[in-house]
Amino acid sequence: LPDSVLQRDPGSATRLLQFHTPIYFKENGLGMVSSPSFRGTTAQQTAVVWNGINLNSQLNGQTDFNAIQFGGYLAVRPGGGSVLFGSSAIGGSVHYNSALKLNSPLRQSLRFQYGSFNTVNASYGISAGLGKIGFHVNMFRNNSDNDFQWPNGRENLNGQFYNTGFDAAAGLKINAVHSLRFYSRLFDGQRHFALIVPSETKTKYRDLNTSNMIEWVSRYSSVIATAKLAFLSENYQYYANLTAQPQEGNAETVVSRYDAAWRVSTRWTVHPVAEFSSVRGWGRNIRENRRDVFSGSVLTKFKALESLRFEGGIRKEVTMDYDSPVLFSGAAIFQKRGYTIRVNGSRNFRIPSFNDLYWATGGNSSLVPESSWQAEMGHQLILGPFEVSVTA
């Protein structure tokens, strides 16, 4: 999605994607839960990838799009992508990369919106690059009393919410080969769930999510190697009664990833990737457990002709918790004179979340991963300013 689109509606990831992509969102009102559905799949089958790291919750297996804020570059990839992005990339994936330029002037932006029912959307961003160093910081605050009038004359009760957070990135170019980057994000939010009838018990939900990652990039003549180390944490507190002790869940994830894009020739690229993740989850309604996963994959691209190229990949995960299938993807793309045809197939999967497996009153530790087979064909025709595409 181009910058002009991102700047048009910076306050809501849901609205941005709902109007500019084919993703459908089930949203329970302003500031409430927002669940994506890509090609008819569920939110648990849609992956959200932050700077190459899967952000989906280890507890419920999905991402609430009213609990994230985009301050960088946004891209949407339809179809299966488990070979590239692991679990949940079945219907499609949303990719968010932090904005960072090492050579750019000082830029600042301030946005403030105020509306009915004390609704506030505010954000401030600052970025700069001095050739060898650069940084970007984006901070935001959204809140609303959300006490609008219903058609029957009564007021929307217990619908207030707020969320605050930031997204930051910093980079250092050490020399012509090596560079170091750091990414960080935080989201702190609280939402009350509106009452259908005034006699209902008032409830609310609090969540705090953080993501931090350090990245080392080495650029040689024929190889670009990237090493990443990330730490993700999530915490939620659900109050079934505003004065009661909350239900609480926590998860901490450590991810280390190394990949190397090797340009074998001008036509052929090979891209091996190795990743290790360790997850620990615990809470009042979920017993403490740990999951360690090692995965290895190999991706390749081959340009047979100027108008014809092929892509492929294979991935395997190893863990004590479940038997992972061998995943694969393959594609052929033909492009000439404004006409493009794409054909691809893949096998994808989703591992059960910690809630699926270990929830005190409904978890099933015998659950196995979901597996899917997919194939598609797409045609695109560009005639001057017009573009027509169809995918089956």
Short mmCIF file of C-alpha atoms in Angstrom, two decimals, residues 38-39 77-82 89-93 344 346 348 374 376:
data_model
loop_
_atom_site.label_atom_id
_atom_site.label_comp_id
_atom_site.label_asym_id
_atom_site.label_seq_id
_atom_site.Cartn_x
_atom_site.Cartn_y
_atom_site.Cartn_z
CA PHE A 38 -9.07 -13.56 4.22
CA ARG A 39 -10.64 -15.64 1.43
CA ARG A 77 -0.12 -11.11 0.45
CA PRO A 78 -3.10 -13.31 -0.52
CA GLY A 79 -3.00 -17.10 -0.41
CA GLY A 80 -0.95 -19.67 1.47
CA GLY A 81 2.45 -18.63 2.79
CA SER A 82 3.41 -21.11 5.52
CA ALA A 89 -0.49 -18.05 6.80
CA ILE A 90 -3.34 -19.98 5.15
CA GLY A 91 -5.87 -17.44 3.87
CA GLY A 92 -3.24 -14.75 3.52
CA SER A 93 -0.82 -12.58 5.45
CA ASN A 344 0.81 -21.60 -7.90
CA SER A 346 1.13 -24.86 -1.77
CA ASN A 348 0.13 -24.82 4.55
CA GLN A 374 -4.15 -24.80 -2.10
CA GLU A 376 -4.78 -20.91 -7.72
#
